[in-house]
Amino acid sequence: MTPPTALPGTDLALEQYGDLGAAWLAGMWQADPLADAAVADPAALTALRDHLGIDPDWLERDRLDRAADVLVRYGPQWGLVLGAASLLRGADNWIAAKPLVLTGRYGQEPAVRSIEVGNWLSAVVRPGGMAVGAPGFEHTVRVRMIHARVRRHIERTATWDHAAWGVPIPQPYMAFTLAEFGHIALAAMAHLGVRLRDDELADIYHLWRYVGHVVGVDDALNPTNEADHVRIEELYRLTSPGPDADSREFTTALIEGYLAEQLATMIPGPASWRRRTAVAVMYGMARVFLGDAAADSLGIPDGPTKHVVRAARPALTALDQVRLLALGRDRVTARGYVARDRELARLKADNAMEHDLVDAVPGAVGSTNHPIDA
């Protein structure tokens, strides 16, 4: 099948990545049949539940808990990079972002959207969180259904150029989301001094493989290890048409309207100085995480803080090793869960946010009672 016409690099995708490149391009026409059927006919939800109730042969559930413990030890760093690296890397593709633009939840609500992601992650990344029926598992199924409802909304109400863009929220972009939470975040955390063992990294990739299974990523594109994540990132960049004005608006809103505001609370000094410093540091981090070319395309200002971020890496690594030796990994982990949950509660209170995911917001696109989709 001919790839969507607005995608560049399709010949190179096939030439350089072979079967994976072919699966990537074919996946642009593939959504999520089980979830899409359940939205169209609630009786079909049973088939989806039956499918998810059987563990895949490769799943080792103890590894999911080990991965959660590792990630929660680095809650502040992970929170920073999920915004300044993962979400911004995703924004460098206006076709992938188009469904969010059409729902009206792209540049306008960066704090709320980020907290919704945090709610989902806090349920997933905890011991037993992804057990069948547990909160993380149920939240992930809800995310899958949100995607299906957004597709249905777009198909019914929006002008969507299928020939140019493929289907809304296709398999490749779902797979890329796993790379955003996986390798993209981990690589950025390394810039902040986080050094993980190979077994810890392997457990984290195992967690995201299972999340991919539950959220509806087809086996052909569901990444199993770091190399798979990297290839997905490369295919995403190779076939991306780049950012547009909405992408740049989102970048500014996310960094200045949310991430810098949170960082400023950790910096001493007068409010105006803390604000300016936080914005400069966040832009510097984004430059380091994304690279100058991608940062330029997203309109991220350049400046000397990127050099400060790079220079701080050895000291941050040393401080982290001292922390782990002084407190012990188990104690750091326990403190991490408490701090993560406390910070999430603070963010929700500061933003007067009472829901967890968008499907709990009456009338929102993706909710169960949106007027178009009810």
mmCIF file of C-alpha atoms in Angstrom:
data_model
loop_
_atom_site.group_PDB
_atom_site.id
_atom_site.type_symbol
_atom_site.label_atom_id
_atom_site.label_comp_id
_atom_site.label_asym_id
_atom_site.label_seq_id
_atom_site.Cartn_x
_atom_site.Cartn_y
_atom_site.Cartn_z
ATOM 1 C CA MET A 1 0.000 0.000 0.000
ATOM 2 C CA THR A 2 1.243 3.484 -0.865
ATOM 3 C CA PRO A 3 2.413 5.435 2.230
ATOM 4 C CA PRO A 4 0.604 8.651 3.218
ATOM 5 C CA THR A 5 1.670 11.337 0.777
ATOM 6 C CA ALA A 6 2.662 13.964 3.364
ATOM 7 C CA LEU A 7 5.334 11.718 4.899
ATOM 8 C CA PRO A 8 8.908 12.343 3.726
ATOM 9 C CA GLY A 9 11.648 9.720 3.736
ATOM 10 C CA THR A 10 9.433 6.751 2.943
ATOM 11 C CA ASP A 11 11.857 5.265 0.409
ATOM 12 C CA LEU A 12 14.692 5.580 2.916
ATOM 13 C CA ALA A 13 12.535 3.970 5.594
ATOM 14 C CA LEU A 14 12.197 0.879 3.423
ATOM 15 C CA GLU A 15 15.805 0.930 2.252
ATOM 16 C CA GLN A 16 17.388 1.410 5.689
ATOM 17 C CA TYR A 17 14.986 -0.465 7.970
ATOM 18 C CA GLY A 18 13.679 -3.317 5.819
ATOM 19 C CA ASP A 19 10.780 -5.210 7.386
ATOM 20 C CA LEU A 20 10.485 -2.733 10.254
ATOM 21 C CA GLY A 21 10.323 0.158 7.795
ATOM 22 C CA ALA A 22 7.610 -1.671 5.853
ATOM 23 C CA ALA A 23 5.655 -2.333 9.057
ATOM 24 C CA TRP A 24 6.044 1.326 10.030
ATOM 25 C CA LEU A 25 4.612 2.602 6.748
ATOM 26 C CA ALA A 26 1.858 -0.017 6.603
ATOM 27 C CA GLY A 27 0.984 0.864 10.184
ATOM 28 C CA MET A 28 0.063 4.400 9.139
ATOM 29 C CA TRP A 29 -3.174 2.864 7.832
ATOM 30 C CA GLN A 30 -3.771 0.737 10.946
ATOM 31 C CA ALA A 31 -5.521 1.974 14.073
ATOM 32 C CA ASP A 32 -6.731 -0.325 16.892
ATOM 33 C CA PRO A 33 -9.480 -2.698 15.684
ATOM 34 C CA LEU A 34 -10.398 -4.061 19.138
ATOM 35 C CA ALA A 35 -10.745 -0.662 20.812
ATOM 36 C CA ASP A 36 -12.363 0.977 17.786
ATOM 37 C CA ALA A 37 -14.957 -1.803 17.692
ATOM 38 C CA ALA A 38 -15.652 -1.367 21.410
ATOM 39 C CA VAL A 39 -16.348 2.342 20.908
ATOM 40 C CA ALA A 40 -18.725 1.610 18.057
ATOM 41 C CA ASP A 41 -20.451 -1.222 19.945
ATOM 42 C CA PRO A 42 -19.984 -1.510 23.741
ATOM 43 C CA ALA A 43 -20.731 -5.223 23.523
ATOM 44 C CA ALA A 44 -17.377 -5.578 21.749
ATOM 45 C CA LEU A 45 -15.608 -4.440 24.923
ATOM 46 C CA THR A 46 -15.820 -8.062 26.107
ATOM 47 C CA ALA A 47 -13.529 -9.174 23.275
ATOM 48 C CA LEU A 48 -10.988 -6.515 24.261
ATOM 49 C CA ARG A 49 -11.149 -7.518 27.931
ATOM 50 C CA ASP A 50 -10.784 -11.203 27.069
ATOM 51 C CA HIS A 51 -7.721 -10.419 24.943
ATOM 52 C CA LEU A 52 -6.078 -8.427 27.728
ATOM 53 C CA GLY A 53 -6.947 -10.948 30.408
ATOM 54 C CA ILE A 54 -4.414 -13.430 29.007
ATOM 55 C CA ASP A 55 -0.773 -12.628 29.734
ATOM 56 C CA PRO A 56 1.521 -12.773 26.683
ATOM 57 C CA ASP A 57 4.027 -15.636 26.825
ATOM 58 C CA TRP A 58 6.981 -13.277 27.185
ATOM 59 C CA LEU A 59 5.650 -11.353 30.206
ATOM 60 C CA GLU A 60 7.593 -11.551 33.514
ATOM 61 C CA ARG A 61 5.512 -9.629 36.033
ATOM 62 C CA ASP A 62 8.208 -9.343 38.705
ATOM 63 C CA ARG A 63 10.233 -7.278 36.231
ATOM 64 C CA LEU A 64 7.415 -4.722 36.023
ATOM 65 C CA ASP A 65 7.674 -4.061 39.758
ATOM 66 C CA ARG A 66 11.465 -3.820 39.618
ATOM 67 C CA ALA A 67 11.169 -1.292 36.790
ATOM 68 C CA ALA A 68 8.698 0.782 38.806
ATOM 69 C CA ASP A 69 11.085 0.895 41.766
ATOM 70 C CA VAL A 70 13.946 2.108 39.572
ATOM 71 C CA LEU A 71 11.920 4.836 37.905
ATOM 72 C CA VAL A 72 10.445 6.176 41.120
ATOM 73 C CA ARG A 73 13.930 6.661 42.603
ATOM 74 C CA TYR A 74 14.349 9.360 39.985
ATOM 75 C CA GLY A 75 10.934 10.989 40.109
ATOM 76 C CA PRO A 76 12.092 14.638 39.780
ATOM 77 C CA GLN A 77 14.457 13.868 36.911
ATOM 78 C CA TRP A 78 11.880 11.735 35.132
ATOM 79 C CA GLY A 79 9.247 14.420 35.509
ATOM 80 C CA LEU A 80 11.532 17.021 33.957
ATOM 81 C CA VAL A 81 12.563 14.919 30.975
ATOM 82 C CA LEU A 82 9.061 13.689 30.182
ATOM 83 C CA GLY A 83 8.256 17.312 29.432
ATOM 84 C CA ALA A 84 11.495 18.814 28.161
ATOM 85 C CA ALA A 85 12.568 15.764 26.143
ATOM 86 C CA SER A 86 9.731 13.287 25.508
ATOM 87 C CA LEU A 87 6.789 15.600 24.768
ATOM 88 C CA LEU A 88 8.965 17.994 22.783
ATOM 89 C CA ARG A 89 10.448 15.177 20.720
ATOM 90 C CA GLY A 90 6.917 14.147 19.875
ATOM 91 C CA ALA A 91 5.992 17.734 18.963
ATOM 92 C CA ASP A 92 8.526 17.667 16.127
ATOM 93 C CA ASN A 93 5.874 16.122 13.836
ATOM 94 C CA TRP A 94 2.724 18.092 13.061
ATOM 95 C CA ILE A 95 0.846 15.094 11.627
ATOM 96 C CA ALA A 96 1.276 13.108 14.848
ATOM 97 C CA ALA A 97 0.086 16.135 16.833
ATOM 98 C CA LYS A 98 -2.899 16.865 14.599
ATOM 99 C CA PRO A 99 -5.468 14.810 16.589
ATOM 100 C CA LEU A 100 -4.629 16.759 19.750
ATOM 101 C CA VAL A 101 -4.915 20.026 17.858
ATOM 102 C CA LEU A 102 -8.351 19.008 16.610
ATOM 103 C CA THR A 103 -9.523 18.197 20.137
ATOM 104 C CA GLY A 104 -8.466 21.665 21.330
ATOM 105 C CA ARG A 105 -6.081 20.265 23.952
ATOM 106 C CA TYR A 106 -2.666 20.955 22.468
ATOM 107 C CA GLY A 107 -1.067 24.284 23.360
ATOM 108 C CA GLN A 108 -3.903 25.555 25.513
ATOM 109 C CA GLU A 109 -3.678 23.236 28.536
ATOM 110 C CA PRO A 110 -0.073 22.111 29.047
ATOM 111 C CA ALA A 111 -0.359 21.877 32.844
ATOM 112 C CA VAL A 112 -3.593 19.872 32.854
ATOM 113 C CA ARG A 113 -2.390 17.550 30.114
ATOM 114 C CA SER A 114 0.917 16.989 31.901
ATOM 115 C CA ILE A 115 -0.847 16.205 35.180
ATOM 116 C CA GLU A 116 -3.155 13.769 33.387
ATOM 117 C CA VAL A 117 -0.064 11.969 32.105
ATOM 118 C CA GLY A 118 1.320 12.051 35.647
ATOM 119 C CA ASN A 119 -1.876 10.493 36.995
ATOM 120 C CA TRP A 120 -1.621 7.673 34.498
ATOM 121 C CA LEU A 121 2.084 7.096 35.177
ATOM 122 C CA SER A 122 1.607 7.129 38.945
ATOM 123 C CA ALA A 123 -0.879 4.278 38.567
ATOM 124 C CA VAL A 124 1.333 2.317 36.152
ATOM 125 C CA VAL A 125 4.672 2.836 37.878
ATOM 126 C CA ARG A 126 4.128 1.223 41.273
ATOM 127 C CA PRO A 127 4.285 -2.339 42.624
ATOM 128 C CA GLY A 128 1.417 -4.361 41.163
ATOM 129 C CA GLY A 129 0.261 -1.364 39.149
ATOM 130 C CA MET A 130 -0.032 -3.311 35.900
ATOM 131 C CA ALA A 131 -1.657 -6.434 37.331
ATOM 132 C CA VAL A 132 -4.873 -7.239 35.469
ATOM 133 C CA GLY A 133 -7.579 -5.124 37.079
ATOM 134 C CA ALA A 134 -5.092 -2.955 39.030
ATOM 135 C CA PRO A 135 -5.226 0.852 38.698
ATOM 136 C CA GLY A 136 -2.331 1.096 36.242
ATOM 137 C CA PHE A 137 -3.791 -1.598 34.022
ATOM 138 C CA GLU A 138 -7.244 0.022 34.129
ATOM 139 C CA HIS A 139 -5.836 3.488 33.438
ATOM 140 C CA THR A 140 -3.965 2.107 30.435
ATOM 141 C CA VAL A 141 -7.124 0.489 29.078
ATOM 142 C CA ARG A 142 -8.848 3.853 29.546
ATOM 143 C CA VAL A 143 -6.073 5.575 27.559
ATOM 144 C CA ARG A 144 -6.631 3.020 24.799
ATOM 145 C CA MET A 145 -10.341 3.807 24.751
ATOM 146 C CA ILE A 146 -9.650 7.561 24.790
ATOM 147 C CA HIS A 147 -7.576 7.101 21.640
ATOM 148 C CA ALA A 148 -10.441 5.198 20.021
ATOM 149 C CA ARG A 149 -12.981 7.879 20.959
ATOM 150 C CA VAL A 150 -10.721 10.616 19.580
ATOM 151 C CA ARG A 151 -10.440 8.694 16.299
ATOM 152 C CA ARG A 152 -14.213 8.365 16.153
ATOM 153 C CA HIS A 153 -14.653 12.078 16.896
ATOM 154 C CA ILE A 154 -12.199 13.053 14.154
ATOM 155 C CA GLU A 155 -13.802 10.737 11.621
ATOM 156 C CA ARG A 156 -17.239 12.210 12.381
ATOM 157 C CA THR A 157 -16.457 15.897 12.731
ATOM 158 C CA ALA A 158 -13.086 16.907 11.315
ATOM 159 C CA THR A 159 -11.614 17.339 7.890
ATOM 160 C CA TRP A 160 -8.977 14.623 7.947
ATOM 161 C CA ASP A 161 -6.811 14.044 4.880
ATOM 162 C CA HIS A 162 -6.433 10.268 4.955
ATOM 163 C CA ALA A 163 -4.420 10.109 1.737
ATOM 164 C CA ALA A 164 -1.856 12.559 3.101
ATOM 165 C CA TRP A 165 -1.800 11.629 6.800
ATOM 166 C CA GLY A 166 -2.988 8.030 7.177
ATOM 167 C CA VAL A 167 -5.422 7.233 9.997
ATOM 168 C CA PRO A 168 -5.655 9.346 13.174
ATOM 169 C CA ILE A 169 -3.449 7.989 15.979
ATOM 170 C CA PRO A 170 -1.989 5.133 13.908
ATOM 171 C CA GLN A 171 0.108 2.235 15.112
ATOM 172 C CA PRO A 172 3.514 3.897 14.474
ATOM 173 C CA TYR A 173 2.672 6.941 16.579
ATOM 174 C CA MET A 174 1.350 4.733 19.364
ATOM 175 C CA ALA A 175 4.652 2.838 19.264
ATOM 176 C CA PHE A 176 6.582 6.108 19.339
ATOM 177 C CA THR A 177 4.773 7.087 22.539
ATOM 178 C CA LEU A 178 6.417 4.075 24.194
ATOM 179 C CA ALA A 179 9.804 5.364 23.046
ATOM 180 C CA GLU A 180 8.943 8.760 24.537
ATOM 181 C CA PHE A 181 8.465 7.169 27.958
ATOM 182 C CA GLY A 182 11.291 4.703 27.374
ATOM 183 C CA HIS A 183 14.568 5.457 25.612
ATOM 184 C CA ILE A 184 13.979 9.171 24.960
ATOM 185 C CA ALA A 185 13.332 9.785 28.654
ATOM 186 C CA LEU A 186 16.168 7.518 29.793
ATOM 187 C CA ALA A 187 18.697 9.142 27.468
ATOM 188 C CA ALA A 188 17.689 12.578 28.744
ATOM 189 C CA MET A 189 17.900 11.408 32.362
ATOM 190 C CA ALA A 190 21.489 10.351 31.712
ATOM 191 C CA HIS A 191 22.257 14.011 30.920
ATOM 192 C CA LEU A 192 20.991 14.792 34.434
ATOM 193 C CA GLY A 193 23.430 12.375 36.023
ATOM 194 C CA VAL A 194 21.233 9.266 36.213
ATOM 195 C CA ARG A 195 23.292 6.127 35.666
ATOM 196 C CA LEU A 196 21.360 2.852 35.520
ATOM 197 C CA ARG A 197 22.609 -0.726 35.351
ATOM 198 C CA ASP A 198 21.921 -2.830 32.268
ATOM 199 C CA ASP A 199 19.482 -5.068 34.164
ATOM 200 C CA GLU A 200 17.566 -2.017 35.403
ATOM 201 C CA LEU A 201 17.286 -0.662 31.877
ATOM 202 C CA ALA A 202 16.138 -4.051 30.564
ATOM 203 C CA ASP A 203 13.390 -4.198 33.194
ATOM 204 C CA ILE A 204 12.184 -0.713 32.238
ATOM 205 C CA TYR A 205 11.968 -1.692 28.568
ATOM 206 C CA HIS A 206 10.047 -4.813 29.608
ATOM 207 C CA LEU A 207 7.544 -2.626 31.447
ATOM 208 C CA TRP A 208 6.957 -0.464 28.391
ATOM 209 C CA ARG A 209 6.599 -3.528 26.189
ATOM 210 C CA TYR A 210 3.724 -4.696 28.385
ATOM 211 C CA VAL A 211 2.202 -1.209 28.486
ATOM 212 C CA GLY A 212 2.358 -1.273 24.672
ATOM 213 C CA HIS A 213 0.512 -4.585 24.641
ATOM 214 C CA VAL A 214 -2.261 -3.247 26.895
ATOM 215 C CA VAL A 215 -2.578 0.106 25.109
ATOM 216 C CA GLY A 216 -3.004 -1.595 21.735
ATOM 217 C CA VAL A 217 0.358 -1.521 19.941
ATOM 218 C CA ASP A 218 0.625 -4.358 17.429
ATOM 219 C CA ASP A 219 3.404 -6.895 17.983
ATOM 220 C CA ALA A 220 5.061 -5.855 14.721
ATOM 221 C CA LEU A 221 5.846 -2.416 16.167
ATOM 222 C CA ASN A 222 5.786 -2.953 19.934
ATOM 223 C CA PRO A 223 9.428 -2.398 21.015
ATOM 224 C CA THR A 224 11.075 -5.050 23.170
ATOM 225 C CA ASN A 225 14.435 -3.460 24.016
ATOM 226 C CA GLU A 226 16.555 -0.328 23.703
ATOM 227 C CA ALA A 227 17.559 -1.026 20.108
ATOM 228 C CA ASP A 228 13.893 -1.279 19.092
ATOM 229 C CA HIS A 229 13.139 2.029 20.820
ATOM 230 C CA VAL A 230 16.004 3.719 18.997
ATOM 231 C CA ARG A 231 14.870 2.392 15.606
ATOM 232 C CA ILE A 232 11.336 3.657 16.259
ATOM 233 C CA GLU A 233 12.708 7.088 17.159
ATOM 234 C CA GLU A 234 14.760 7.106 13.958
ATOM 235 C CA LEU A 235 11.785 6.136 11.801
ATOM 236 C CA TYR A 236 9.658 8.796 13.478
ATOM 237 C CA ARG A 237 12.236 11.485 12.647
ATOM 238 C CA LEU A 238 12.904 10.143 9.155
ATOM 239 C CA THR A 239 9.223 10.200 8.147
ATOM 240 C CA SER A 240 8.264 13.345 10.069
ATOM 241 C CA PRO A 241 7.193 16.441 8.104
ATOM 242 C CA GLY A 242 8.533 18.514 10.999
ATOM 243 C CA PRO A 243 6.790 20.926 13.365
ATOM 244 C CA ASP A 244 4.332 23.687 12.508
ATOM 245 C CA ALA A 245 3.033 26.795 14.271
ATOM 246 C CA ASP A 246 0.900 24.682 16.616
ATOM 247 C CA SER A 247 3.964 22.646 17.584
ATOM 248 C CA ARG A 248 5.932 25.787 18.406
ATOM 249 C CA GLU A 249 3.008 27.233 20.374
ATOM 250 C CA PHE A 250 2.824 24.015 22.368
ATOM 251 C CA THR A 251 6.586 24.114 23.021
ATOM 252 C CA THR A 252 6.446 27.634 24.425
ATOM 253 C CA ALA A 253 3.334 26.924 26.498
ATOM 254 C CA LEU A 254 4.791 23.714 27.943
ATOM 255 C CA ILE A 255 8.172 25.197 28.878
ATOM 256 C CA GLU A 256 7.182 28.698 30.002
ATOM 257 C CA GLY A 257 3.658 27.963 31.224
ATOM 258 C CA TYR A 258 4.337 24.756 33.122
ATOM 259 C CA LEU A 259 7.840 23.281 33.354
ATOM 260 C CA ALA A 260 9.608 26.530 34.231
ATOM 261 C CA GLU A 261 6.889 27.385 36.737
ATOM 262 C CA GLN A 262 7.559 24.111 38.545
ATOM 263 C CA LEU A 263 11.333 24.522 38.441
ATOM 264 C CA ALA A 264 11.051 28.072 39.790
ATOM 265 C CA THR A 265 9.545 26.731 43.016
ATOM 266 C CA MET A 266 12.844 24.918 43.707
ATOM 267 C CA ILE A 267 15.100 27.963 43.161
ATOM 268 C CA PRO A 268 15.849 30.479 45.944
ATOM 269 C CA GLY A 269 15.726 34.223 45.406
ATOM 270 C CA PRO A 270 13.302 36.933 44.255
ATOM 271 C CA ALA A 271 10.328 35.732 42.216
ATOM 272 C CA SER A 272 11.253 37.557 39.004
ATOM 273 C CA TRP A 273 14.821 36.217 39.099
ATOM 274 C CA ARG A 274 13.635 32.681 39.841
ATOM 275 C CA ARG A 275 11.231 32.859 36.911
ATOM 276 C CA ARG A 276 13.869 34.099 34.420
ATOM 277 C CA THR A 277 16.393 31.557 35.628
ATOM 278 C CA ALA A 278 13.926 28.671 35.432
ATOM 279 C CA VAL A 279 12.900 29.558 31.869
ATOM 280 C CA ALA A 280 16.551 29.791 30.771
ATOM 281 C CA VAL A 281 17.436 26.486 32.445
ATOM 282 C CA MET A 282 14.467 24.671 30.925
ATOM 283 C CA TYR A 283 15.297 25.957 27.460
ATOM 284 C CA GLY A 284 18.910 24.920 28.016
ATOM 285 C CA MET A 285 17.830 21.427 29.062
ATOM 286 C CA ALA A 286 15.589 21.124 26.010
ATOM 287 C CA ARG A 287 18.537 22.101 23.800
ATOM 288 C CA VAL A 288 20.683 19.381 25.346
ATOM 289 C CA PHE A 289 17.969 16.713 25.202
ATOM 290 C CA LEU A 290 16.781 17.423 21.637
ATOM 291 C CA GLY A 291 19.911 18.701 19.932
ATOM 292 C CA ASP A 292 20.270 22.105 18.298
ATOM 293 C CA ALA A 293 18.623 21.245 14.968
ATOM 294 C CA ALA A 294 15.380 19.989 16.502
ATOM 295 C CA ALA A 295 15.413 22.798 19.065
ATOM 296 C CA ASP A 296 15.765 25.362 16.287
ATOM 297 C CA SER A 297 12.806 23.885 14.412
ATOM 298 C CA LEU A 298 10.648 24.143 17.552
ATOM 299 C CA GLY A 299 11.662 27.761 18.159
ATOM 300 C CA ILE A 300 13.576 27.020 21.364
ATOM 301 C CA PRO A 301 15.918 29.948 22.116
ATOM 302 C CA ASP A 302 19.635 29.226 22.245
ATOM 303 C CA GLY A 303 21.839 30.381 25.075
ATOM 304 C CA PRO A 304 24.713 29.526 27.411
ATOM 305 C CA THR A 305 22.622 27.455 29.847
ATOM 306 C CA LYS A 306 22.905 24.388 27.620
ATOM 307 C CA HIS A 307 26.642 24.373 28.368
ATOM 308 C CA VAL A 308 25.930 24.599 32.105
ATOM 309 C CA VAL A 309 23.569 21.613 31.865
ATOM 310 C CA ARG A 310 26.209 19.566 30.054
ATOM 311 C CA ALA A 311 28.950 20.567 32.501
ATOM 312 C CA ALA A 312 26.832 19.619 35.524
ATOM 313 C CA ARG A 313 26.446 15.980 34.505
ATOM 314 C CA PRO A 314 29.501 14.488 36.313
ATOM 315 C CA ALA A 315 28.653 16.304 39.553
ATOM 316 C CA LEU A 316 25.015 15.186 39.371
ATOM 317 C CA THR A 317 26.116 11.585 38.835
ATOM 318 C CA ALA A 318 28.437 11.759 41.839
ATOM 319 C CA LEU A 319 25.721 13.255 44.052
ATOM 320 C CA ASP A 320 23.312 10.498 43.058
ATOM 321 C CA GLN A 321 25.819 7.773 43.881
ATOM 322 C CA VAL A 322 26.395 9.350 47.304
ATOM 323 C CA ARG A 323 22.611 9.448 47.878
ATOM 324 C CA LEU A 324 22.205 5.756 47.027
ATOM 325 C CA LEU A 325 25.160 4.718 49.213
ATOM 326 C CA ALA A 326 24.121 6.862 52.172
ATOM 327 C CA LEU A 327 20.433 5.935 52.220
ATOM 328 C CA GLY A 328 20.328 2.589 50.419
ATOM 329 C CA ARG A 329 18.246 1.825 47.357
ATOM 330 C CA ASP A 330 15.246 0.520 49.295
ATOM 331 C CA ARG A 331 14.976 3.664 51.401
ATOM 332 C CA VAL A 332 15.399 5.915 48.377
ATOM 333 C CA THR A 333 12.675 3.939 46.595
ATOM 334 C CA ALA A 334 10.230 4.198 49.506
ATOM 335 C CA ARG A 335 10.833 7.932 49.771
ATOM 336 C CA GLY A 336 10.380 8.244 46.026
ATOM 337 C CA TYR A 337 6.852 6.822 46.090
ATOM 338 C CA VAL A 338 5.823 9.127 48.931
ATOM 339 C CA ALA A 339 7.333 12.197 47.281
ATOM 340 C CA ARG A 340 5.832 11.348 43.881
ATOM 341 C CA ASP A 341 2.305 10.987 45.255
ATOM 342 C CA ARG A 342 2.632 14.128 47.379
ATOM 343 C CA GLU A 343 3.858 16.192 44.425
ATOM 344 C CA LEU A 344 1.072 14.940 42.170
ATOM 345 C CA ALA A 345 -1.514 15.910 44.803
ATOM 346 C CA ARG A 346 0.055 19.369 45.051
ATOM 347 C CA LEU A 347 -0.034 19.893 41.286
ATOM 348 C CA LYS A 348 -3.671 18.857 41.094
ATOM 349 C CA ALA A 349 -4.582 21.209 43.946
ATOM 350 C CA ASP A 350 -2.620 24.124 42.446
ATOM 351 C CA ASN A 351 -4.457 23.672 39.152
ATOM 352 C CA ALA A 352 -7.889 23.063 40.737
ATOM 353 C CA MET A 353 -7.942 19.711 38.952
ATOM 354 C CA GLU A 354 -10.336 17.101 40.293
ATOM 355 C CA HIS A 355 -10.312 14.528 37.450
ATOM 356 C CA ASP A 356 -7.602 11.985 36.646
ATOM 357 C CA LEU A 357 -7.841 11.369 32.872
ATOM 358 C CA VAL A 358 -9.683 13.337 30.200
ATOM 359 C CA ASP A 359 -12.403 10.696 29.895
ATOM 360 C CA ALA A 360 -13.623 11.854 33.320
ATOM 361 C CA VAL A 361 -14.205 15.432 32.089
ATOM 362 C CA PRO A 362 -17.858 15.853 31.041
ATOM 363 C CA GLY A 363 -18.157 16.872 27.411
ATOM 364 C CA ALA A 364 -14.448 16.594 26.590
ATOM 365 C CA VAL A 365 -13.353 14.843 23.423
ATOM 366 C CA GLY A 366 -12.280 11.369 24.561
ATOM 367 C CA SER A 367 -14.809 11.180 27.390
ATOM 368 C CA THR A 368 -17.598 8.651 27.489
ATOM 369 C CA ASN A 369 -20.267 11.364 27.318
ATOM 370 C CA HIS A 370 -18.969 13.672 24.601
ATOM 371 C CA PRO A 371 -22.077 14.873 22.701
ATOM 372 C CA ILE A 372 -20.779 13.734 19.329
ATOM 373 C CA ASP A 373 -19.708 10.296 20.495
ATOM 374 C CA ALA A 374 -22.183 9.397 23.195
#
